[in-house]
Amino acid sequence: MLVGTTSIEKSELLSDALNHRGITHEVLNAKQHAREADIITSAGEKGRVTIATNMAGRGTDIKLAEGVTVAGGLHVIGTERHEARRIDNQLRGRSGRQGDPGSSRFYLCLEDELMKRFAGPRVASMLQKLGLKDGQPIEHKWVSRSVERAQKKVEERNFEIRKRLLEYDEVMNEQRTLIYDYRQQILRGEGLRELVMKMVSGAVDRIVDTYCAEGIPPSEWELDEVREWYQRKTGVDNLEVPPPPEPPNDVMADGMAQLYDDRAETHGPEFTEAISRMVLLNAFDTKWKEHLHNMDALKSGIGLRAYANEDPKVAYKREGYSLYEEMLRSIEEEVCDYIFRIEPAAADELEARDVWGGGVAQHEEFQSGRDDMEQAAFASQSQEAPKPFKREEPKVGRNDPCPCGSGRKYKKCHGQG
């Protein structure tokens, strides 16, 4: 006999009840890993009772022992219905396998979680009207159909939950694919200059749109702010921008591209590629981790948008895309901050001795004093051990006569104080 339960807790409660009645049984609930194979092997023996959770319904083949087939095979008892019909069918399918006989029976109670959720008070009041008493069995197709409808509702609800999670994850998967494509390109070292220039152009277009927007009259363009930004990114303070109304985008982007090529010619292409790879990887990795944290925070509270009659999924996709664009903008700014400012270390700096690498500092003015202390310590250790102190005259007790001859006690005479 195989008794199926819906949880580990309920399997242990049922096991305690059988122990109280003196019924020998085994429990298969994922807590006895070492004995699982032995429990499953002996579950098909005659007179054997096995209590199991739904883990016994997934691919568990219980072989019947000799004499069990004649007695009717394995009998499966379900203590309650699961939320999914699939799990019930898996448990029911442990009996009658491969042509062997078997049977199954499920028991329901109005206090089961499934019945409480979908058919609690309404069914209980109807049963009272029909005059049915507690403990009286009810066997009717209507009951089975009601339970199946309840299970179907739960399955639909769980399906919607999984579907919603997949739709949320789809947003992150698209963004993750784009970022990982960038990383693979950087790691392979393909088109590093083009990628850097793409980041630079994005930052240039954004700063020009801020201070020289199309809606602003050319006479009000803040070209000084543009020159300051260019100097802060590149260190070049002599940028010559074209007079309005021609925008300075092309001049700034061309100047940065020329500066990148000049650095490659000065320091060598290998150094420039190594710096480009390091700056790009650091920018993408750092900003991507921050973006993941921001997306988790957005996802945790996006469900509240439903109270404002707004679809949370639409809001999540829209704001997630905004956060992604903000991340790309921050990557472009960080690349511009470092790509033109990093310089190779000078030769004398590379050859300089590391003061923290184990060097010993010596002070000649204190060396002579230290030598004297070491010699004194050595001399004191080489001398003979000190002898114990001995009195030349016996000690005078407090109540003894004073040695001065006054006739008074020592404590009243010279022993005072």
PDB file of N, CA, C and O in Angstrom, residues 103-171:
ATOM      1  N   SER A 103      -4.943  -0.563  -7.827  1.00  0.00           N
ATOM      2  CA  SER A 103      -6.119   0.272  -7.582  1.00  0.00           C
ATOM      3  C   SER A 103      -5.684   1.534  -6.871  1.00  0.00           C
ATOM      4  O   SER A 103      -4.588   1.613  -6.319  1.00  0.00           O
ATOM      5  N   SER A 104      -6.563   2.517  -6.886  1.00  0.00           N
ATOM      6  CA  SER A 104      -6.276   3.788  -6.219  1.00  0.00           C
ATOM      7  C   SER A 104      -7.574   4.403  -5.718  1.00  0.00           C
ATOM      8  O   SER A 104      -8.644   4.173  -6.280  1.00  0.00           O
ATOM      9  N   ARG A 105      -7.427   5.189  -4.653  1.00  0.00           N
ATOM     10  CA  ARG A 105      -8.589   5.863  -4.091  1.00  0.00           C
ATOM     11  C   ARG A 105      -8.104   7.125  -3.387  1.00  0.00           C
ATOM     12  O   ARG A 105      -7.139   7.090  -2.621  1.00  0.00           O
ATOM     13  N   PHE A 106      -8.803   8.233  -3.645  1.00  0.00           N
ATOM     14  CA  PHE A 106      -8.460   9.516  -3.029  1.00  0.00           C
ATOM     15  C   PHE A 106      -9.555   9.915  -2.050  1.00  0.00           C
ATOM     16  O   PHE A 106     -10.748   9.707  -2.321  1.00  0.00           O
ATOM     17  N   TYR A 107      -9.125  10.497  -0.942  1.00  0.00           N
ATOM     18  CA  TYR A 107     -10.043  10.952   0.085  1.00  0.00           C
ATOM     19  C   TYR A 107      -9.948  12.475   0.199  1.00  0.00           C
ATOM     20  O   TYR A 107      -8.851  13.051   0.159  1.00  0.00           O
ATOM     21  N   LEU A 108     -11.115  13.106   0.341  1.00  0.00           N
ATOM     22  CA  LEU A 108     -11.189  14.562   0.426  1.00  0.00           C
ATOM     23  C   LEU A 108     -11.861  14.973   1.721  1.00  0.00           C
ATOM     24  O   LEU A 108     -12.640  14.224   2.319  1.00  0.00           O
ATOM     25  N   CYS A 109     -11.532  16.188   2.120  1.00  0.00           N
ATOM     26  CA  CYS A 109     -12.137  16.782   3.306  1.00  0.00           C
ATOM     27  C   CYS A 109     -12.347  18.256   3.016  1.00  0.00           C
ATOM     28  O   CYS A 109     -11.558  18.887   2.303  1.00  0.00           O
ATOM     29  N   LEU A 110     -13.424  18.805   3.550  1.00  0.00           N
ATOM     30  CA  LEU A 110     -13.700  20.220   3.318  1.00  0.00           C
ATOM     31  C   LEU A 110     -12.650  21.124   3.966  1.00  0.00           C
ATOM     32  O   LEU A 110     -12.614  22.322   3.684  1.00  0.00           O
ATOM     33  N   GLU A 111     -11.808  20.561   4.842  1.00  0.00           N
ATOM     34  CA  GLU A 111     -10.756  21.341   5.472  1.00  0.00           C
ATOM     35  C   GLU A 111      -9.438  21.270   4.707  1.00  0.00           C
ATOM     36  O   GLU A 111      -8.448  21.860   5.136  1.00  0.00           O
ATOM     37  N   ASP A 112      -9.416  20.545   3.594  1.00  0.00           N
ATOM     38  CA  ASP A 112      -8.215  20.539   2.754  1.00  0.00           C
ATOM     39  C   ASP A 112      -7.994  21.924   2.148  1.00  0.00           C
ATOM     40  O   ASP A 112      -8.939  22.683   1.943  1.00  0.00           O
ATOM     41  N   GLU A 113      -6.708  22.212   1.854  1.00  0.00           N
ATOM     42  CA  GLU A 113      -6.375  23.539   1.323  1.00  0.00           C
ATOM     43  C   GLU A 113      -7.114  23.814   0.019  1.00  0.00           C
ATOM     44  O   GLU A 113      -7.619  24.920  -0.209  1.00  0.00           O
ATOM     45  N   LEU A 114      -7.200  22.824  -0.833  1.00  0.00           N
ATOM     46  CA  LEU A 114      -7.864  23.019  -2.118  1.00  0.00           C
ATOM     47  C   LEU A 114      -9.349  23.279  -1.947  1.00  0.00           C
ATOM     48  O   LEU A 114      -9.925  24.146  -2.614  1.00  0.00           O
ATOM     49  N   MET A 115      -9.987  22.559  -1.039  1.00  0.00           N
ATOM     50  CA  MET A 115     -11.423  22.729  -0.817  1.00  0.00           C
ATOM     51  C   MET A 115     -11.709  24.040  -0.087  1.00  0.00           C
ATOM     52  O   MET A 115     -12.724  24.694  -0.338  1.00  0.00           O
ATOM     53  N   LYS A 116     -10.832  24.429   0.820  1.00  0.00           N
ATOM     54  CA  LYS A 116     -11.022  25.705   1.509  1.00  0.00           C
ATOM     55  C   LYS A 116     -10.987  26.871   0.525  1.00  0.00           C
ATOM     56  O   LYS A 116     -11.723  27.842   0.657  1.00  0.00           O
ATOM     57  N   ARG A 117     -10.112  26.743  -0.454  1.00  0.00           N
ATOM     58  CA  ARG A 117      -9.899  27.856  -1.365  1.00  0.00           C
ATOM     59  C   ARG A 117     -11.051  28.029  -2.352  1.00  0.00           C
ATOM     60  O   ARG A 117     -11.405  29.145  -2.720  1.00  0.00           O
ATOM     61  N   PHE A 118     -11.669  26.932  -2.758  1.00  0.00           N
ATOM     62  CA  PHE A 118     -12.650  27.032  -3.843  1.00  0.00           C
ATOM     63  C   PHE A 118     -14.046  26.526  -3.489  1.00  0.00           C
ATOM     64  O   PHE A 118     -14.996  26.839  -4.201  1.00  0.00           O
ATOM     65  N   ALA A 119     -14.179  25.733  -2.451  1.00  0.00           N
ATOM     66  CA  ALA A 119     -15.505  25.155  -2.201  1.00  0.00           C
ATOM     67  C   ALA A 119     -15.760  24.978  -0.720  1.00  0.00           C
ATOM     68  O   ALA A 119     -16.409  24.021  -0.315  1.00  0.00           O
ATOM     69  N   GLY A 120     -15.266  25.888   0.100  1.00  0.00           N
ATOM     70  CA  GLY A 120     -15.409  25.720   1.536  1.00  0.00           C
ATOM     71  C   GLY A 120     -16.786  26.006   2.089  1.00  0.00           C
ATOM     72  O   GLY A 120     -17.637  25.110   2.214  1.00  0.00           O
ATOM     73  N   PRO A 121     -17.095  27.247   2.419  1.00  0.00           N
ATOM     74  CA  PRO A 121     -18.368  27.561   3.089  1.00  0.00           C
ATOM     75  C   PRO A 121     -19.599  27.206   2.266  1.00  0.00           C
ATOM     76  O   PRO A 121     -20.600  26.725   2.807  1.00  0.00           O
ATOM     77  N   ARG A 122     -19.533  27.396   0.967  1.00  0.00           N
ATOM     78  CA  ARG A 122     -20.710  27.146   0.136  1.00  0.00           C
ATOM     79  C   ARG A 122     -21.078  25.666   0.147  1.00  0.00           C
ATOM     80  O   ARG A 122     -22.245  25.289   0.344  1.00  0.00           O
ATOM     81  N   VAL A 123     -20.084  24.798  -0.025  1.00  0.00           N
ATOM     82  CA  VAL A 123     -20.372  23.365  -0.037  1.00  0.00           C
ATOM     83  C   VAL A 123     -20.752  22.882   1.348  1.00  0.00           C
ATOM     84  O   VAL A 123     -21.642  22.028   1.505  1.00  0.00           O
ATOM     85  N   ALA A 124     -20.118  23.423   2.383  1.00  0.00           N
ATOM     86  CA  ALA A 124     -20.445  22.993   3.738  1.00  0.00           C
ATOM     87  C   ALA A 124     -21.889  23.321   4.085  1.00  0.00           C
ATOM     88  O   ALA A 124     -22.607  22.505   4.684  1.00  0.00           O
ATOM     89  N   SER A 125     -22.358  24.522   3.716  1.00  0.00           N
ATOM     90  CA  SER A 125     -23.755  24.876   4.002  1.00  0.00           C
ATOM     91  C   SER A 125     -24.730  24.007   3.208  1.00  0.00           C
ATOM     92  O   SER A 125     -25.789  23.614   3.705  1.00  0.00           O
ATOM     93  N   MET A 126     -24.361  23.658   1.985  1.00  0.00           N
ATOM     94  CA  MET A 126     -25.244  22.825   1.179  1.00  0.00           C
ATOM     95  C   MET A 126     -25.347  21.419   1.763  1.00  0.00           C
ATOM     96  O   MET A 126     -26.430  20.818   1.800  1.00  0.00           O
ATOM     97  N   LEU A 127     -24.213  20.883   2.256  1.00  0.00           N
ATOM     98  CA  LEU A 127     -24.240  19.553   2.849  1.00  0.00           C
ATOM     99  C   LEU A 127     -25.068  19.529   4.130  1.00  0.00           C
ATOM    100  O   LEU A 127     -25.754  18.540   4.431  1.00  0.00           O
ATOM    101  N   GLN A 128     -25.003  20.617   4.877  1.00  0.00           N
ATOM    102  CA  GLN A 128     -25.836  20.677   6.083  1.00  0.00           C
ATOM    103  C   GLN A 128     -27.312  20.702   5.735  1.00  0.00           C
ATOM    104  O   GLN A 128     -28.146  20.082   6.412  1.00  0.00           O
ATOM    105  N   LYS A 129     -27.673  21.390   4.669  1.00  0.00           N
ATOM    106  CA  LYS A 129     -29.066  21.422   4.240  1.00  0.00           C
ATOM    107  C   LYS A 129     -29.549  20.048   3.791  1.00  0.00           C
ATOM    108  O   LYS A 129     -30.711  19.693   3.954  1.00  0.00           O
ATOM    109  N   LEU A 130     -28.644  19.257   3.223  1.00  0.00           N
ATOM    110  CA  LEU A 130     -29.017  17.918   2.777  1.00  0.00           C
ATOM    111  C   LEU A 130     -29.093  16.931   3.928  1.00  0.00           C
ATOM    112  O   LEU A 130     -29.513  15.787   3.726  1.00  0.00           O
ATOM    113  N   GLY A 131     -28.660  17.353   5.112  1.00  0.00           N
ATOM    114  CA  GLY A 131     -28.763  16.486   6.277  1.00  0.00           C
ATOM    115  C   GLY A 131     -27.636  15.498   6.414  1.00  0.00           C
ATOM    116  O   GLY A 131     -27.781  14.498   7.147  1.00  0.00           O
ATOM    117  N   LEU A 132     -26.525  15.738   5.772  1.00  0.00           N
ATOM    118  CA  LEU A 132     -25.387  14.825   5.873  1.00  0.00           C
ATOM    119  C   LEU A 132     -24.613  15.095   7.154  1.00  0.00           C
ATOM    120  O   LEU A 132     -24.432  16.239   7.572  1.00  0.00           O
ATOM    121  N   LYS A 133     -24.145  14.036   7.784  1.00  0.00           N
ATOM    122  CA  LYS A 133     -23.451  14.143   9.058  1.00  0.00           C
ATOM    123  C   LYS A 133     -21.934  14.109   8.828  1.00  0.00           C
ATOM    124  O   LYS A 133     -21.453  13.666   7.788  1.00  0.00           O
ATOM    125  N   ASP A 134     -21.196  14.540   9.863  1.00  0.00           N
ATOM    126  CA  ASP A 134     -19.729  14.517   9.781  1.00  0.00           C
ATOM    127  C   ASP A 134     -19.239  13.084   9.668  1.00  0.00           C
ATOM    128  O   ASP A 134     -19.708  12.189  10.381  1.00  0.00           O
ATOM    129  N   GLY A 135     -18.272  12.867   8.787  1.00  0.00           N
ATOM    130  CA  GLY A 135     -17.714  11.536   8.605  1.00  0.00           C
ATOM    131  C   GLY A 135     -18.447  10.677   7.619  1.00  0.00           C
ATOM    132  O   GLY A 135     -17.966   9.590   7.275  1.00  0.00           O
ATOM    133  N   GLN A 136     -19.587  11.108   7.162  1.00  0.00           N
ATOM    134  CA  GLN A 136     -20.348  10.313   6.203  1.00  0.00           C
ATOM    135  C   GLN A 136     -19.731  10.462   4.818  1.00  0.00           C
ATOM    136  O   GLN A 136     -19.530  11.568   4.336  1.00  0.00           O
ATOM    137  N   PRO A 137     -19.402   9.351   4.133  1.00  0.00           N
ATOM    138  CA  PRO A 137     -18.756   9.450   2.822  1.00  0.00           C
ATOM    139  C   PRO A 137     -19.715   9.965   1.760  1.00  0.00           C
ATOM    140  O   PRO A 137     -20.914   9.687   1.790  1.00  0.00           O
ATOM    141  N   ILE A 138     -19.152  10.739   0.841  1.00  0.00           N
ATOM    142  CA  ILE A 138     -19.921  11.284  -0.278  1.00  0.00           C
ATOM    143  C   ILE A 138     -19.246  10.814  -1.557  1.00  0.00           C
ATOM    144  O   ILE A 138     -18.087  11.147  -1.819  1.00  0.00           O
ATOM    145  N   GLU A 139     -19.937  10.042  -2.329  1.00  0.00           N
ATOM    146  CA  GLU A 139     -19.412   9.525  -3.583  1.00  0.00           C
ATOM    147  C   GLU A 139     -20.374   9.911  -4.700  1.00  0.00           C
ATOM    148  O   GLU A 139     -21.480   9.394  -4.779  1.00  0.00           O
ATOM    149  N   HIS A 140     -19.908  10.861  -5.523  1.00  0.00           N
ATOM    150  CA  HIS A 140     -20.757  11.302  -6.614  1.00  0.00           C
ATOM    151  C   HIS A 140     -19.861  11.941  -7.676  1.00  0.00           C
ATOM    152  O   HIS A 140     -18.802  12.517  -7.376  1.00  0.00           O
ATOM    153  N   LYS A 141     -20.286  11.865  -8.923  1.00  0.00           N
ATOM    154  CA  LYS A 141     -19.513  12.474 -10.005  1.00  0.00           C
ATOM    155  C   LYS A 141     -19.426  13.987  -9.853  1.00  0.00           C
ATOM    156  O   LYS A 141     -18.472  14.614 -10.303  1.00  0.00           O
ATOM    157  N   TRP A 142     -20.457  14.558  -9.211  1.00  0.00           N
ATOM    158  CA  TRP A 142     -20.443  16.005  -9.021  1.00  0.00           C
ATOM    159  C   TRP A 142     -19.250  16.440  -8.183  1.00  0.00           C
ATOM    160  O   TRP A 142     -18.641  17.477  -8.428  1.00  0.00           O
ATOM    161  N   VAL A 143     -18.904  15.625  -7.187  1.00  0.00           N
ATOM    162  CA  VAL A 143     -17.760  15.948  -6.332  1.00  0.00           C
ATOM    163  C   VAL A 143     -16.465  15.918  -7.152  1.00  0.00           C
ATOM    164  O   VAL A 143     -15.620  16.818  -7.059  1.00  0.00           O
ATOM    165  N   SER A 144     -16.308  14.879  -7.967  1.00  0.00           N
ATOM    166  CA  SER A 144     -15.091  14.769  -8.772  1.00  0.00           C
ATOM    167  C   SER A 144     -14.977  15.921  -9.760  1.00  0.00           C
ATOM    168  O   SER A 144     -13.887  16.497  -9.946  1.00  0.00           O
ATOM    169  N   ARG A 145     -16.106  16.285 -10.380  1.00  0.00           N
ATOM    170  CA  ARG A 145     -16.062  17.396 -11.331  1.00  0.00           C
ATOM    171  C   ARG A 145     -15.732  18.709 -10.632  1.00  0.00           C
ATOM    172  O   ARG A 145     -15.006  19.554 -11.172  1.00  0.00           O
ATOM    173  N   SER A 146     -16.259  18.907  -9.430  1.00  0.00           N
ATOM    174  CA  SER A 146     -15.974  20.136  -8.687  1.00  0.00           C
ATOM    175  C   SER A 146     -14.495  20.225  -8.332  1.00  0.00           C
ATOM    176  O   SER A 146     -13.878  21.295  -8.446  1.00  0.00           O
ATOM    177  N   VAL A 147     -13.931  19.096  -7.915  1.00  0.00           N
ATOM    178  CA  VAL A 147     -12.514  19.094  -7.567  1.00  0.00           C
ATOM    179  C   VAL A 147     -11.663  19.360  -8.804  1.00  0.00           C
ATOM    180  O   VAL A 147     -10.671  20.106  -8.764  1.00  0.00           O
ATOM    181  N   GLU A 148     -12.025  18.760  -9.916  1.00  0.00           N
ATOM    182  CA  GLU A 148     -11.274  18.994 -11.147  1.00  0.00           C
ATOM    183  C   GLU A 148     -11.344  20.457 -11.584  1.00  0.00           C
ATOM    184  O   GLU A 148     -10.359  21.020 -12.078  1.00  0.00           O
ATOM    185  N   ARG A 149     -12.526  21.079 -11.417  1.00  0.00           N
ATOM    186  CA  ARG A 149     -12.632  22.501 -11.755  1.00  0.00           C
ATOM    187  C   ARG A 149     -11.746  23.349 -10.850  1.00  0.00           C
ATOM    188  O   ARG A 149     -11.117  24.307 -11.300  1.00  0.00           O
ATOM    189  N   ALA A 150     -11.706  22.982  -9.555  1.00  0.00           N
ATOM    190  CA  ALA A 150     -10.850  23.723  -8.627  1.00  0.00           C
ATOM    191  C   ALA A 150      -9.377  23.565  -9.003  1.00  0.00           C
ATOM    192  O   ALA A 150      -8.602  24.534  -8.991  1.00  0.00           O
ATOM    193  N   GLN A 151      -9.002  22.324  -9.349  1.00  0.00           N
ATOM    194  CA  GLN A 151      -7.617  22.112  -9.764  1.00  0.00           C
ATOM    195  C   GLN A 151      -7.295  22.874 -11.050  1.00  0.00           C
ATOM    196  O   GLN A 151      -6.191  23.406 -11.210  1.00  0.00           O
ATOM    197  N   LYS A 152      -8.247  22.932 -11.942  1.00  0.00           N
ATOM    198  CA  LYS A 152      -8.029  23.652 -13.181  1.00  0.00           C
ATOM    199  C   LYS A 152      -7.820  25.139 -12.929  1.00  0.00           C
ATOM    200  O   LYS A 152      -6.973  25.788 -13.562  1.00  0.00           O
ATOM    201  N   LYS A 153      -8.584  25.699 -11.984  1.00  0.00           N
ATOM    202  CA  LYS A 153      -8.401  27.110 -11.641  1.00  0.00           C
ATOM    203  C   LYS A 153      -7.007  27.367 -11.067  1.00  0.00           C
ATOM    204  O   LYS A 153      -6.354  28.367 -11.399  1.00  0.00           O
ATOM    205  N   VAL A 154      -6.557  26.445 -10.208  1.00  0.00           N
ATOM    206  CA  VAL A 154      -5.224  26.608  -9.631  1.00  0.00           C
ATOM    207  C   VAL A 154      -4.158  26.507 -10.712  1.00  0.00           C
ATOM    208  O   VAL A 154      -3.180  27.281 -10.741  1.00  0.00           O
ATOM    209  N   GLU A 155      -4.325  25.551 -11.626  1.00  0.00           N
ATOM    210  CA  GLU A 155      -3.359  25.404 -12.707  1.00  0.00           C
ATOM    211  C   GLU A 155      -3.320  26.650 -13.591  1.00  0.00           C
ATOM    212  O   GLU A 155      -2.241  27.092 -14.009  1.00  0.00           O
ATOM    213  N   GLU A 156      -4.482  27.216 -13.884  1.00  0.00           N
ATOM    214  CA  GLU A 156      -4.514  28.430 -14.691  1.00  0.00           C
ATOM    215  C   GLU A 156      -3.839  29.591 -13.966  1.00  0.00           C
ATOM    216  O   GLU A 156      -3.111  30.382 -14.581  1.00  0.00           O
ATOM    217  N   ARG A 157      -4.074  29.669 -12.671  1.00  0.00           N
ATOM    218  CA  ARG A 157      -3.450  30.740 -11.892  1.00  0.00           C
ATOM    219  C   ARG A 157      -1.930  30.577 -11.873  1.00  0.00           C
ATOM    220  O   ARG A 157      -1.177  31.553 -12.068  1.00  0.00           O
ATOM    221  N   ASN A 158      -1.467  29.350 -11.635  1.00  0.00           N
ATOM    222  CA  ASN A 158      -0.020  29.117 -11.639  1.00  0.00           C
ATOM    223  C   ASN A 158       0.587  29.366 -13.014  1.00  0.00           C
ATOM    224  O   ASN A 158       1.723  29.855 -13.125  1.00  0.00           O
ATOM    225  N   PHE A 159      -0.156  29.027 -14.061  1.00  0.00           N
ATOM    226  CA  PHE A 159       0.329  29.277 -15.413  1.00  0.00           C
ATOM    227  C   PHE A 159       0.484  30.775 -15.665  1.00  0.00           C
ATOM    228  O   PHE A 159       1.471  31.213 -16.271  1.00  0.00           O
ATOM    229  N   GLU A 160      -0.481  31.566 -15.204  1.00  0.00           N
ATOM    230  CA  GLU A 160      -0.383  33.010 -15.380  1.00  0.00           C
ATOM    231  C   GLU A 160       0.803  33.582 -14.614  1.00  0.00           C
ATOM    232  O   GLU A 160       1.482  34.505 -15.090  1.00  0.00           O
ATOM    233  N   ILE A 161       1.056  33.020 -13.431  1.00  0.00           N
ATOM    234  CA  ILE A 161       2.199  33.489 -12.650  1.00  0.00           C
ATOM    235  C   ILE A 161       3.502  33.197 -13.380  1.00  0.00           C
ATOM    236  O   ILE A 161       4.393  34.056 -13.500  1.00  0.00           O
ATOM    237  N   ARG A 162       3.640  31.967 -13.896  1.00  0.00           N
ATOM    238  CA  ARG A 162       4.855  31.622 -14.637  1.00  0.00           C
ATOM    239  C   ARG A 162       4.982  32.442 -15.912  1.00  0.00           C
ATOM    240  O   ARG A 162       6.082  32.872 -16.287  1.00  0.00           O
ATOM    241  N   LYS A 163       3.852  32.663 -16.572  1.00  0.00           N
ATOM    242  CA  LYS A 163       3.882  33.455 -17.802  1.00  0.00           C
ATOM    243  C   LYS A 163       4.332  34.881 -17.507  1.00  0.00           C
ATOM    244  O   LYS A 163       5.123  35.473 -18.252  1.00  0.00           O
ATOM    245  N   ARG A 164       3.835  35.449 -16.411  1.00  0.00           N
ATOM    246  CA  ARG A 164       4.214  36.813 -16.051  1.00  0.00           C
ATOM    247  C   ARG A 164       5.709  36.894 -15.718  1.00  0.00           C
ATOM    248  O   ARG A 164       6.404  37.841 -16.110  1.00  0.00           O
ATOM    249  N   LEU A 165       6.200  35.884 -14.997  1.00  0.00           N
ATOM    250  CA  LEU A 165       7.620  35.886 -14.667  1.00  0.00           C
ATOM    251  C   LEU A 165       8.479  35.775 -15.927  1.00  0.00           C
ATOM    252  O   LEU A 165       9.527  36.439 -16.043  1.00  0.00           O
ATOM    253  N   LEU A 166       8.041  34.955 -16.878  1.00  0.00           N
ATOM    254  CA  LEU A 166       8.797  34.820 -18.121  1.00  0.00           C
ATOM    255  C   LEU A 166       8.792  36.129 -18.910  1.00  0.00           C
ATOM    256  O   LEU A 166       9.795  36.490 -19.537  1.00  0.00           O
ATOM    257  N   GLU A 167       7.665  36.829 -18.887  1.00  0.00           N
ATOM    258  CA  GLU A 167       7.614  38.107 -19.592  1.00  0.00           C
ATOM    259  C   GLU A 167       8.538  39.130 -18.941  1.00  0.00           C
ATOM    260  O   GLU A 167       9.184  39.931 -19.632  1.00  0.00           O
ATOM    261  N   TYR A 168       8.593  39.117 -17.609  1.00  0.00           N
ATOM    262  CA  TYR A 168       9.541  40.001 -16.933  1.00  0.00           C
ATOM    263  C   TYR A 168      10.983  39.605 -17.248  1.00  0.00           C
ATOM    264  O   TYR A 168      11.846  40.464 -17.484  1.00  0.00           O
ATOM    265  N   ASP A 169      11.248  38.291 -17.227  1.00  0.00           N
ATOM    266  CA  ASP A 169      12.612  37.836 -17.504  1.00  0.00           C
ATOM    267  C   ASP A 169      13.014  38.096 -18.950  1.00  0.00           C
ATOM    268  O   ASP A 169      14.209  38.245 -19.242  1.00  0.00           O
ATOM    269  N   GLU A 170      12.037  38.135 -19.849  1.00  0.00           N
ATOM    270  CA  GLU A 170      12.352  38.379 -21.252  1.00  0.00           C
ATOM    271  C   GLU A 170      12.990  39.752 -21.449  1.00  0.00           C
ATOM    272  O   GLU A 170      13.880  39.925 -22.293  1.00  0.00           O
ATOM    273  N   VAL A 171      12.547  40.733 -20.662  1.00  0.00           N
ATOM    274  CA  VAL A 171      13.140  42.068 -20.747  1.00  0.00           C
ATOM    275  C   VAL A 171      14.614  42.013 -20.377  1.00  0.00           C
ATOM    276  O   VAL A 171      15.482  42.567 -21.074  1.00  0.00           O
TER     277      VAL A 171
END
